[in-house]
XYZ file of C-alpha atoms in Angstrom:
716
model
C 121.645 169.701 9.468
C 120.434 170.931 12.795
C 117.007 169.533 13.566
C 116.482 172.338 16.039
C 117.382 175.007 13.499
C 114.928 173.503 11.019
C 112.153 174.143 13.530
C 109.575 171.875 11.842
C 107.285 172.054 14.840
C 106.844 175.823 14.594
C 103.327 177.188 13.884
C 102.631 177.041 10.174
C 100.054 179.841 10.016
C 98.930 182.740 12.100
C 95.525 181.660 13.219
C 93.890 179.756 16.018
C 95.479 176.340 16.331
C 94.500 173.449 18.601
C 97.817 171.622 18.195
C 99.851 171.623 21.371
C 102.931 173.834 20.976
C 105.508 171.494 22.467
C 108.551 173.370 21.195
C 107.674 176.534 23.102
C 107.145 174.568 26.278
C 110.355 172.637 25.751
C 112.350 175.867 25.798
C 110.684 177.450 28.821
C 113.215 175.900 31.170
C 116.082 177.387 29.178
C 115.057 181.058 29.414
C 117.212 183.483 31.318
C 120.622 182.821 32.852
C 121.648 179.185 33.103
C 123.277 179.572 36.490
C 122.223 177.059 39.102
C 120.691 179.841 41.190
C 117.958 180.374 38.603
C 117.189 176.759 37.746
C 114.752 176.088 40.608
C 112.391 178.641 39.064
C 111.874 176.263 36.137
C 109.804 173.838 38.193
C 107.080 176.488 38.379
C 106.487 176.031 34.653
C 105.907 172.332 35.212
C 103.523 173.110 38.068
C 101.601 175.615 35.948
C 101.201 173.193 33.040
C 100.268 170.345 35.398
C 97.653 172.360 37.289
C 95.982 173.279 33.975
C 94.949 169.601 33.636
C 94.899 168.547 37.295
C 93.845 171.563 39.431
C 93.915 169.599 42.695
C 97.285 167.898 42.165
C 99.667 167.769 45.109
C 102.910 169.327 43.883
C 105.015 168.401 46.904
C 106.340 165.209 45.350
C 107.281 167.077 42.160
C 109.330 169.603 44.098
C 111.110 166.788 45.960
C 111.840 164.984 42.696
C 113.215 168.159 41.178
C 115.518 168.770 44.139
C 116.931 165.218 43.837
C 117.323 165.468 40.047
C 118.975 168.909 40.135
C 121.393 167.993 42.914
C 122.362 164.638 41.369
C 122.874 166.097 37.861
C 124.680 169.183 39.214
C 127.878 169.826 37.283
C 126.800 167.652 34.321
C 126.400 169.412 30.966
C 124.651 168.405 27.778
C 126.622 168.361 24.530
C 124.753 171.540 23.603
C 126.480 173.287 26.527
C 123.351 173.572 28.706
C 123.121 172.252 32.272
C 121.909 168.658 32.143
C 118.909 169.396 34.367
C 117.331 171.252 31.428
C 116.727 167.898 29.730
C 114.558 166.180 32.411
C 112.777 169.516 32.896
C 111.961 169.776 29.191
C 110.785 166.139 29.077
C 108.550 166.748 32.087
C 107.125 169.921 30.527
C 106.180 167.976 27.396
C 104.292 165.395 29.438
C 102.719 168.008 31.721
C 101.285 169.870 28.735
C 99.859 166.609 27.388
C 98.044 166.088 30.691
C 100.150 163.382 32.346
C 99.385 162.732 36.010
C 101.741 163.430 38.918
C 103.380 159.993 39.123
C 104.446 160.139 35.458
C 105.859 163.651 35.880
C 107.773 162.610 39.002
C 109.355 159.686 37.147
C 110.189 161.861 34.126
C 112.111 164.296 36.345
C 114.113 161.340 37.668
C 114.328 159.271 34.486
C 118.098 159.749 33.970
C 119.233 159.794 37.580
C 119.815 156.053 37.941
C 121.459 155.860 34.505
C 123.769 158.908 34.752
C 124.279 159.653 38.472
C 125.029 157.910 41.754
C 121.319 157.627 42.636
C 120.123 154.008 42.901
C 116.758 152.411 42.265
C 116.527 151.543 45.946
C 116.841 155.229 46.820
C 114.146 156.160 44.303
C 111.871 153.463 45.699
C 112.477 154.557 49.272
C 111.756 158.232 48.611
C 109.050 158.042 45.911
C 107.448 154.588 46.077
C 107.114 151.484 43.923
C 105.345 153.070 40.945
C 107.892 155.818 40.368
C 110.689 153.290 40.821
C 109.104 150.979 38.216
C 108.788 153.783 35.661
C 112.364 154.984 36.172
C 113.688 151.443 35.871
C 111.624 150.902 32.704
C 113.308 153.757 30.819
C 116.832 153.174 32.170
C 119.178 151.956 29.430
C 121.221 148.773 29.690
C 124.976 149.264 29.874
C 126.972 148.855 26.649
C 129.793 147.487 28.776
C 127.620 144.488 29.629
C 125.668 144.037 26.376
C 127.932 145.440 23.658
C 126.180 145.836 20.289
C 123.055 144.192 21.734
C 122.563 147.023 24.253
C 120.142 149.029 22.114
C 117.807 146.199 21.049
C 117.872 144.675 24.535
C 117.102 148.094 26.061
C 114.046 148.385 23.830
C 113.017 144.837 24.704
C 113.262 145.681 28.416
C 111.320 148.900 27.858
C 108.544 147.172 25.896
C 108.168 144.458 28.535
C 107.890 147.203 31.161
C 105.345 148.988 28.959
C 103.287 145.793 28.953
C 102.765 146.298 32.690
C 102.607 150.097 32.637
C 102.062 152.116 29.448
C 103.430 155.213 31.160
C 106.958 153.841 30.626
C 106.683 154.407 26.882
C 105.102 157.840 27.390
C 108.259 158.971 29.185
C 110.505 157.418 26.532
C 108.649 159.168 23.704
C 108.916 162.564 25.408
C 112.594 161.860 26.134
C 113.286 161.076 22.469
C 111.372 164.162 21.316
C 113.534 166.521 23.348
C 116.692 164.711 22.248
C 115.604 165.003 18.611
C 114.962 168.739 19.033
C 118.553 169.249 20.154
C 120.195 166.706 17.847
C 121.994 169.389 15.804
C 125.061 169.253 18.058
C 125.714 165.627 17.073
C 127.806 164.423 14.136
C 125.716 163.993 10.931
C 126.179 160.215 10.906
C 124.964 159.932 14.511
C 122.017 162.217 13.733
C 121.064 159.896 10.872
C 121.391 156.734 13.000
C 119.206 158.121 15.793
C 116.709 159.452 13.263
C 116.373 156.038 11.606
C 115.687 154.282 14.916
C 113.171 157.004 15.728
C 111.487 156.479 12.353
C 111.409 152.678 12.528
C 110.541 152.154 16.220
C 109.572 155.245 18.225
C 107.238 156.891 15.689
C 105.219 153.680 15.111
C 104.976 153.220 18.890
C 103.735 156.810 19.288
C 101.121 156.099 16.605
C 99.999 152.902 18.310
C 99.715 154.630 21.678
C 97.751 157.454 20.057
C 100.167 160.224 21.081
C 99.760 162.212 17.868
C 101.223 165.422 19.315
C 104.546 163.648 19.796
C 104.334 161.535 16.668
C 103.848 164.418 14.233
C 106.747 166.460 15.579
C 109.014 163.412 15.626
C 108.084 162.759 11.984
C 109.018 166.304 10.982
C 112.322 166.189 12.850
C 113.244 162.853 11.223
C 112.178 164.236 7.826
C 114.486 167.245 8.262
C 117.481 165.026 9.081
C 117.050 162.120 6.655
C 115.583 164.046 3.699
C 116.894 167.627 3.977
C 116.302 168.563 0.317
C 112.694 167.355 0.255
C 112.170 168.993 3.638
C 113.355 172.369 2.319
C 111.137 172.015 -0.764
C 108.148 171.337 1.492
C 109.054 174.270 3.725
C 109.160 176.559 0.669
C 105.764 175.303 -0.524
C 104.194 175.964 2.885
C 105.752 179.426 3.072
C 104.498 180.292 -0.426
C 100.967 179.086 0.428
C 100.728 181.295 3.518
C 98.847 184.452 2.618
C 95.625 186.416 2.989
C 93.740 184.578 0.225
C 93.420 181.226 1.932
C 90.483 179.166 0.600
C 90.279 177.326 3.929
C 89.492 180.611 5.692
C 86.473 181.126 3.436
C 85.208 177.578 3.919
C 85.767 177.816 7.689
C 83.654 181.002 7.840
C 80.888 179.326 5.824
C 80.938 176.269 8.105
C 80.807 178.494 11.205
C 77.751 180.391 9.920
C 76.044 177.154 8.838
C 76.417 175.548 12.268
C 75.398 178.745 14.074
C 72.220 178.984 11.962
C 71.480 175.338 12.814
C 71.799 176.075 16.522
C 74.847 173.804 16.993
C 77.454 175.087 19.422
C 80.825 174.301 17.840
C 84.341 175.660 17.521
C 85.682 175.689 13.939
C 89.454 175.813 13.608
C 91.944 175.533 10.782
C 94.427 172.778 11.558
C 97.621 173.177 9.487
C 99.189 169.998 8.203
C 102.670 169.265 9.486
C 105.567 168.997 7.058
C 105.457 165.248 6.478
C 101.694 165.357 5.899
C 102.086 168.052 3.220
C 104.878 166.019 1.623
C 102.680 162.903 1.498
C 99.793 164.799 -0.090
C 102.168 166.235 -2.663
C 103.514 162.799 -3.571
C 99.984 161.438 -3.901
C 98.425 164.278 -5.904
C 101.339 165.980 -7.597
C 100.349 169.633 -7.748
C 98.984 170.873 -4.412
C 95.720 172.755 -4.051
C 95.268 175.696 -1.708
C 93.219 173.565 0.666
C 95.865 170.806 0.868
C 97.914 172.686 3.463
C 95.413 172.221 6.264
C 92.131 170.720 7.395
C 89.112 172.046 9.221
C 88.648 170.860 12.800
C 85.170 171.122 14.320
C 85.034 170.646 18.114
C 81.708 170.031 19.893
C 80.537 169.035 23.357
C 78.802 165.670 22.923
C 79.090 162.605 20.688
C 75.628 163.221 19.228
C 76.700 166.721 18.194
C 79.362 165.201 15.950
C 76.712 163.514 13.832
C 74.549 166.660 13.890
C 77.495 168.622 12.462
C 78.053 165.929 9.835
C 74.404 166.093 8.781
C 74.486 169.876 8.395
C 77.695 169.797 6.380
C 76.424 167.102 4.027
C 73.145 168.986 3.624
C 74.519 172.492 3.053
C 77.681 171.572 1.145
C 78.460 169.036 -1.548
C 80.142 166.128 0.255
C 82.910 163.932 -1.157
C 81.379 160.636 -0.083
C 84.515 158.565 -0.691
C 86.339 160.580 1.989
C 83.835 159.802 4.777
C 85.089 157.656 7.671
C 83.430 157.033 11.033
C 86.053 156.453 13.718
C 83.563 157.202 16.491
C 81.407 154.128 15.927
C 84.552 152.108 15.141
C 87.538 153.688 16.944
C 91.051 152.983 15.715
C 93.162 150.538 17.686
C 95.099 153.488 19.187
C 91.997 155.007 20.906
C 91.505 157.594 18.125
C 87.914 158.751 17.572
C 86.690 161.282 15.027
C 84.459 161.720 12.001
C 86.310 162.400 8.745
C 84.654 163.907 5.704
C 85.361 166.344 2.880
C 83.122 169.047 1.409
C 83.259 171.221 -1.674
C 83.422 174.950 -0.948
C 83.234 178.024 -3.176
C 84.834 177.735 -6.614
C 85.175 173.976 -6.234
C 87.721 174.016 -3.398
C 87.655 170.706 -1.476
C 88.307 170.864 2.261
C 88.866 167.878 4.548
C 86.940 168.149 7.825
C 87.569 166.445 11.182
C 84.643 166.395 13.633
C 85.183 165.389 17.254
C 84.363 166.313 20.835
C 86.818 168.181 23.060
C 87.441 164.937 24.952
C 88.132 163.056 21.721
C 90.512 165.792 20.670
C 92.481 165.510 23.894
C 92.792 161.742 23.436
C 93.678 162.197 19.743
C 96.561 164.464 20.718
C 97.788 162.762 23.890
C 96.606 159.136 23.482
C 97.317 156.994 26.526
C 98.839 159.999 28.306
C 95.375 161.582 28.452
C 94.025 158.585 30.368
C 95.879 159.596 33.523
C 96.774 156.707 35.826
C 95.028 153.627 34.383
C 95.914 151.617 37.493
C 94.398 153.904 40.117
C 91.764 152.206 42.244
C 88.284 153.652 41.952
C 87.166 154.438 45.524
C 83.606 153.469 44.614
C 84.667 150.089 43.220
C 84.701 146.994 45.455
C 88.132 146.206 46.896
C 89.917 143.229 45.348
C 92.790 141.104 46.529
C 96.186 142.404 45.381
C 97.778 140.523 42.500
C 101.382 140.180 41.362
C 100.295 140.856 37.774
C 98.544 144.055 36.847
C 95.433 144.087 34.702
C 96.148 146.864 32.209
C 92.951 148.331 30.745
C 94.977 150.254 28.178
C 97.003 147.339 26.788
C 96.007 146.967 23.114
C 96.089 143.723 21.206
C 99.222 144.628 19.240
C 101.181 145.071 22.485
C 100.001 141.738 23.887
C 101.094 140.006 20.665
C 104.454 141.779 20.782
C 105.037 140.640 24.336
C 104.187 137.070 23.323
C 106.504 136.765 20.326
C 109.459 138.609 21.876
C 109.891 135.712 24.314
C 110.632 133.430 21.362
C 113.078 135.881 19.762
C 116.035 135.116 22.022
C 118.577 136.490 19.551
C 118.850 140.345 19.786
C 119.228 140.734 16.007
C 116.108 138.652 15.372
C 114.199 140.667 17.950
C 115.370 144.001 16.500
C 114.559 143.073 12.891
C 111.221 141.500 13.793
C 110.243 144.472 15.953
C 110.753 146.873 13.059
C 108.792 144.627 10.702
C 105.980 144.270 13.243
C 105.737 148.016 13.813
C 105.604 148.613 10.055
C 102.089 147.098 10.119
C 99.916 150.185 10.454
C 96.409 148.719 10.737
C 94.665 145.970 12.700
C 91.782 143.680 11.865
C 89.627 141.519 14.126
C 88.574 138.030 13.023
C 86.233 135.681 14.859
C 86.898 132.130 15.963
C 84.208 129.482 15.685
C 84.188 129.102 19.479
C 83.087 132.728 19.864
C 86.496 134.209 20.655
C 88.307 136.823 18.600
C 91.818 137.235 17.195
C 93.471 140.605 16.660
C 95.763 140.482 13.613
C 97.601 143.029 11.471
C 96.005 143.995 8.163
C 97.094 141.578 5.436
C 97.256 138.611 7.814
C 96.467 135.205 6.365
C 95.028 131.948 7.650
C 98.610 130.959 8.529
C 98.724 133.833 11.030
C 95.315 132.911 12.432
C 96.390 129.289 12.903
C 99.492 130.217 14.916
C 97.624 132.899 16.867
C 95.019 130.333 17.941
C 97.021 127.106 18.289
C 100.668 128.139 18.725
C 103.112 125.393 17.680
C 100.234 122.987 17.021
C 99.630 125.040 13.860
C 102.646 123.278 12.311
C 100.159 120.556 11.306
C 97.651 122.919 9.651
C 96.331 121.750 6.282
C 93.823 124.472 5.447
C 91.037 126.553 6.914
C 87.397 127.480 6.705
C 86.771 131.192 6.178
C 83.158 132.244 6.675
C 82.157 128.589 6.408
C 83.946 127.913 3.102
C 87.115 125.888 2.590
C 90.164 128.063 1.964
C 93.918 127.649 1.605
C 96.218 128.822 4.368
C 97.468 131.599 2.089
C 94.018 133.242 2.053
C 94.232 136.838 3.248
C 91.694 137.633 5.969
C 89.444 140.678 6.133
C 88.107 142.515 9.136
C 85.109 140.613 10.549
C 85.843 137.241 8.904
C 85.173 134.007 10.804
C 88.139 131.652 10.510
C 88.584 128.015 11.548
C 92.096 126.597 10.967
C 92.067 122.880 10.128
C 94.778 120.667 11.651
C 96.007 117.297 10.375
C 95.762 114.168 12.490
C 99.422 113.399 11.778
C 101.269 115.359 14.450
C 104.614 114.554 12.800
C 103.895 116.734 9.781
C 105.393 120.191 9.599
C 104.952 123.528 7.864
C 105.777 124.277 4.259
C 108.539 126.833 3.545
C 106.179 128.928 1.457
C 104.126 129.648 4.587
C 106.740 132.317 5.278
C 105.496 134.112 2.150
C 102.020 134.361 3.675
C 102.833 134.957 7.354
C 102.534 138.567 8.517
C 102.728 138.167 12.299
C 106.098 137.765 14.028
C 104.687 134.902 16.131
C 103.967 132.859 12.999
C 107.256 133.686 11.285
C 109.338 132.919 14.363
C 107.511 129.611 14.927
C 107.931 128.513 11.280
C 111.594 129.536 11.181
C 112.175 127.765 14.496
C 110.650 124.536 13.153
C 113.034 124.504 10.178
C 115.968 125.255 12.503
C 115.011 122.140 14.476
C 114.567 120.104 11.263
C 117.609 120.981 9.101
C 117.059 117.921 6.891
C 113.892 119.447 5.500
C 115.280 120.981 2.313
C 113.828 124.193 1.001
C 111.850 123.663 -2.187
C 112.941 125.222 -5.447
C 111.178 128.608 -5.695
C 110.301 127.804 -9.291
C 108.471 124.616 -8.316
C 106.924 125.960 -5.139
C 103.728 126.609 -7.064
C 103.049 122.905 -7.159
C 103.077 122.675 -3.391
C 100.160 124.116 -1.527
C 100.068 125.795 1.835
C 98.992 122.648 3.599
C 101.271 119.813 4.744
C 104.566 119.474 2.915
C 104.130 118.049 -0.580
C 100.337 118.391 -0.628
C 99.221 119.404 -4.146
C 97.485 122.763 -4.238
C 94.793 124.153 -6.485
C 96.095 125.252 -9.879
C 97.097 128.865 -10.165
C 97.181 131.179 -13.134
C 100.960 130.918 -13.022
C 100.820 127.179 -13.786
C 98.043 127.236 -16.372
C 100.115 128.291 -19.408
C 102.750 125.634 -18.662
C 100.157 122.827 -18.689
C 98.605 123.963 -21.947
C 101.900 124.030 -23.859
C 102.766 121.029 -25.989
C 106.267 122.312 -26.576
C 108.419 125.377 -26.289
C 106.728 128.580 -27.393
C 108.525 131.675 -28.678
C 108.902 134.303 -25.960
C 111.010 136.939 -27.705
C 113.723 136.348 -25.075
C 117.293 135.286 -25.840
C 119.499 133.386 -23.344
C 123.074 132.093 -23.598
C 121.945 128.544 -24.488
C 120.017 128.742 -27.802
C 118.609 125.218 -27.286
C 117.149 125.892 -23.842
C 113.400 126.063 -23.416
C 112.589 129.618 -22.248
C 109.449 130.646 -20.405
C 108.314 133.916 -18.884
C 107.679 133.781 -15.125
C 104.054 134.156 -14.150
C 104.927 135.724 -10.788
C 106.044 139.020 -12.344
C 104.858 138.716 -16.005
C 107.799 140.483 -17.705
C 107.143 142.511 -20.846
C 109.441 144.744 -22.899
C 111.351 146.848 -21.983
C 111.644 145.230 -18.504
C 115.182 144.274 -17.473
C 115.449 140.493 -17.258
C 117.202 137.779 -15.246
C 116.838 134.044 -15.837
C 117.393 130.871 -13.818
C 117.719 127.248 -14.888
C 115.011 125.164 -13.226
C 114.352 121.455 -13.036
C 114.220 119.894 -16.484
C 116.782 122.313 -17.917
C 114.292 125.059 -18.812
C 115.127 128.705 -18.169
C 112.517 130.797 -16.401
C 112.869 134.547 -17.001
C 111.871 137.126 -14.371
C 111.778 140.886 -14.113
C 115.016 141.892 -12.377
C 113.173 143.402 -9.373
C 110.959 140.326 -8.868
C 111.144 138.952 -5.263
C 111.731 135.463 -6.687
C 115.113 136.625 -8.022
C 116.370 137.331 -4.500
C 114.930 134.015 -3.289
C 116.787 132.099 -6.006
C 120.058 133.869 -5.242
C 119.673 133.155 -1.508
C 119.709 129.409 -2.178
C 122.792 129.748 -4.383
C 121.216 129.576 -7.859
C 123.350 131.292 -10.523
C 121.520 133.792 -12.755
C 121.391 133.349 -16.528
C 121.861 136.363 -18.781
C 118.580 137.061 -20.593
C 117.520 139.869 -22.921
C 114.777 140.757 -25.293
C 115.536 139.737 -28.897
C 115.844 142.532 -31.437
C 112.466 143.196 -32.948
C 110.898 140.618 -30.653
C 109.767 140.898 -27.048
C 106.320 139.406 -27.278
C 104.760 135.973 -27.247
C 103.997 135.088 -30.845
C 100.389 135.193 -31.962
C 99.019 135.275 -28.423
C 100.614 138.633 -27.464
C 102.020 139.362 -24.004
C 100.573 138.780 -20.579
C 100.774 141.204 -17.637
C 99.244 141.503 -14.154
C 98.123 144.970 -12.993
C 96.799 146.163 -9.623
C 94.362 149.113 -9.554
C 93.873 150.958 -6.240
C 90.684 153.012 -6.086
C 88.010 154.585 -3.942
C 84.775 152.582 -3.904
C 81.891 153.895 -5.990
C 79.017 152.541 -8.138
C 79.927 151.287 -11.669
C 83.648 151.340 -10.903
C 84.172 147.751 -12.091
C 82.226 148.408 -15.298
C 84.216 151.566 -16.072
C 87.550 149.810 -15.473
C 86.517 146.900 -17.691
C 85.510 149.318 -20.436
C 88.860 151.138 -20.189
C 90.701 147.811 -20.491
C 88.635 146.777 -23.519
C 89.192 150.150 -25.193
C 92.953 149.561 -24.915
C 92.554 146.264 -26.846
C 93.476 144.159 -23.805
C 91.788 140.862 -22.963
C 91.059 139.946 -19.352
C 92.472 136.513 -18.462
C 91.453 136.686 -14.795
C 90.345 139.307 -12.284
C 89.860 139.576 -8.538
C 88.293 142.354 -6.484
C 89.140 142.424 -2.781
C 86.433 143.425 -0.275
C 86.368 147.213 0.328
C 88.470 148.432 3.257
C 87.919 151.986 4.552
C 86.150 152.920 1.307
C 89.113 151.697 -0.760
C 89.095 148.792 -3.224
C 91.936 146.799 -4.816
C 91.386 145.218 -8.256
C 93.908 142.717 -9.662
C 93.745 141.930 -13.403
C 95.777 139.473 -15.441
C 95.555 140.791 -18.997
C 96.744 139.814 -22.461
C 97.855 142.585 -24.783
C 98.535 142.242 -28.514
C 101.788 144.190 -28.044
C 103.826 145.210 -24.983
C 104.123 148.706 -26.420
C 100.479 149.243 -25.466
C 101.130 148.711 -21.729
C 101.847 152.384 -20.808
C 98.700 153.512 -22.627
C 96.631 150.834 -20.899
C 97.884 151.899 -17.459
C 97.147 155.561 -18.266
C 93.626 154.664 -19.389
C 92.980 152.774 -16.133
C 94.358 155.666 -14.045
C 92.010 158.064 -15.869
C 88.957 156.171 -14.582
C 87.233 158.279 -11.908
C 88.098 157.054 -8.426
C 91.292 155.214 -9.410
C 94.328 156.730 -7.716
C 97.053 154.213 -8.634
C 97.772 151.447 -11.153
C 100.938 149.385 -10.846
C 102.553 146.171 -12.056
C 101.958 143.245 -9.719
C 104.729 141.127 -8.257
C 102.477 138.088 -7.758
C 99.797 136.608 -10.011
C 96.077 136.774 -9.427
C 94.191 133.503 -8.918
C 92.867 131.995 -12.080
C 89.493 133.340 -13.044
C-alpha cells in the first residue's frame, strides 16, 4: 500500500485548523517541470517559510548550501523517479515551517551530501563552520560494508550520542524520516513494513519525547496505513461519514466563542480534528464513536493567566467533566508540552474535549525542541564564559541523559537495539527525591531497584531494601511521582543481586547492570521460578515477607482438590497464585521441587520463564464437571482501571458483594493523572460467575476496564 496515496496527513475537515500542513509544504518543491533549470526556484519556498518565523534571518548561507547540495546530487534520482535534490528540499521545508533556525536548515539541505556524494565533512566544515558540520555528521549513516547487520543500530547509537550534544541532530532525522515515509509507496511491501516498524518503535517515541507533535502525528498515521491497512481504511471511512454540516463540535465551538466574548476574554476558538490513529484509539476505548469524538476544541489566548480565566468561564457556564481535567501548565510534561485539558457538556449532552493554551505554548506543542531555535546561542547580554569542550545543553531532558548513560554499557548492538526499543516504550516519567535533597528522574512504573542503580550504580548490587517516604519497603516496591526513596545497602560488598530483580527493573541501566553481574558470575544459578516467591528482593537467599501466593500453600495440611487432571494421577496438583487460573482457562503445568505439579494459565509469564530454563510442560486440563476448588470455590485476581471520584471504592466493593464474591485482599494504588488502579484477589463460589462479576465491575461509574491480573496482589 502506498503511504503517499493513503494521504493520512490531509485535512480532515473544511474549517480553520491550527495543525501545520506539512504535506502541502513537502510537495512545493516538486511543482512544475523537474528539469534542473527550474530547481533553483524551489529555495524561495524555503526562504519564505523561514522568514515567516525569523524575519531578520540572513539567507545567504542557505543559498550557498542549496548550490552545493544541488550540484553534488546532480544526476542522482530517487526511486520515485524525481531528482534527488527534491528530498533535502522537502526535509528543509518541513523544518522551516516548524520554525527551525538557519543553522538547522543549512544542515538539512546538506544532510545527505557526505553520505551519498563526493562531498566530505572537511569541505562542509570549511564552507559552513563547525556547527553545520556537526549536524551533518550526526545524521550521516554508518556504512553497511563496515558494520554489516549492526549498521542500523550503530547508526542510531551514533545519532543519539550526537543528539546528546545537540538536539537539532534528531530534528533533522525526524524530518528526513517523515519525507521518506510520505514517499514509501515505491518500495517493496516487505521493505515498507520493516521501515514502518522501526519508525513506530524508535522514531515516533523520540518525536514524542522531543515534543515535535506535528511530525509525530503524521508519522503515526503513515505507519498505521502501512502496518494496519484494513483498520486504517475502516477509520478513514468513519471520518468521511462523520464529516457533514451537522457537527456537534461546531455548535459547542460557537457557544464557547460567545461565552468568552461576553466575559471579555480575547481568544481564538478552533476545531482541531483528530488524526487517524487518535480516532482509532478512541474507537477501541469506547466502542461506538460519538459525533464529538472526531475532534477537540482548541482555545488559544495571549497570556498564561488567560488560560485559567478561560477554564473558569467554561466550568462556570458549562457542565464540566471533572475527571478529564489536567493541568500541564503548572506541571509541564517531560517533552516541554504545556496546556490545560478539560471536557464540557454541550447541548443535548454532547461532551467535547477542550485544550487551552497560549499561542507560544501551541507553537512548542507542535514543534517541540525545534521551536526553541538555537539552544546554544550565546546571549549577548550574558557574561562571557570560558569555552568548554563539552556543551551544556539546556534542552537535554532526563530521559536522554539516562539513555546516554546506559548505552555505554550496552556494547553489543543487539542488546542496544532491543534495550532502546524497550526504553522508548516507557511513555511517562516520574521524579522521586533522594534523602540528600537530590532528585532522580525515572520512567513510570520504576521500582526501588531502579532507584538504587540510578543513585549508586554497580554498588546497588548489595542493596537489601529501601525506605520509601520514611517507611521500610522491599526493592520491588513501585515508586510514585514525588516519593522520597532511600536505598539501603548491605555491609557485605561480596553479595550480589537476586535474579528476580529483573522482574522489577524498568530502567535499562538497572537491567544491564544486573544482567552483567550474572554474566560475570556464571556459577550463580537461576532460582526455580516456582520457588522464587520464597526469596525476597534483597540479598540472595534472604527470606521475604509472605505473599498472597504463598498463603494457601502454608495453610494446606495435604493435597486439596483443584478440579484439574494431569498425566500422573498421584501427583499433588496446585493452582498457581501468579495467574489464578479458573475454568475455562487453557492450562499448562510444571513439576516443581517435591514432585508437585503447579498449574498456570497458558499465557502466564511464568510459563515462558519455566520453558527458558528447560523445564518440560505437563499436560493439564479441567476435569469433566469439575474446575473449581472444592467447598472453598475458586480464587481469581482482577485489576480495575478507573477515573478517580468520591465513593468509587465503596461502589466497587458493593458490586463485588452483589456478585457473591468474597474479597481476600485488595490494594489501591495512589491516583496518577486522575486515574486509579484497584487490584482485588477474590474468591467466587463458582468460576462460571467470573464473566458476570467482571461485567458488574465494569458497570460501576468511572471504571473503564477490568482485566485478569498476571501477578498476585499483596496479602491484605
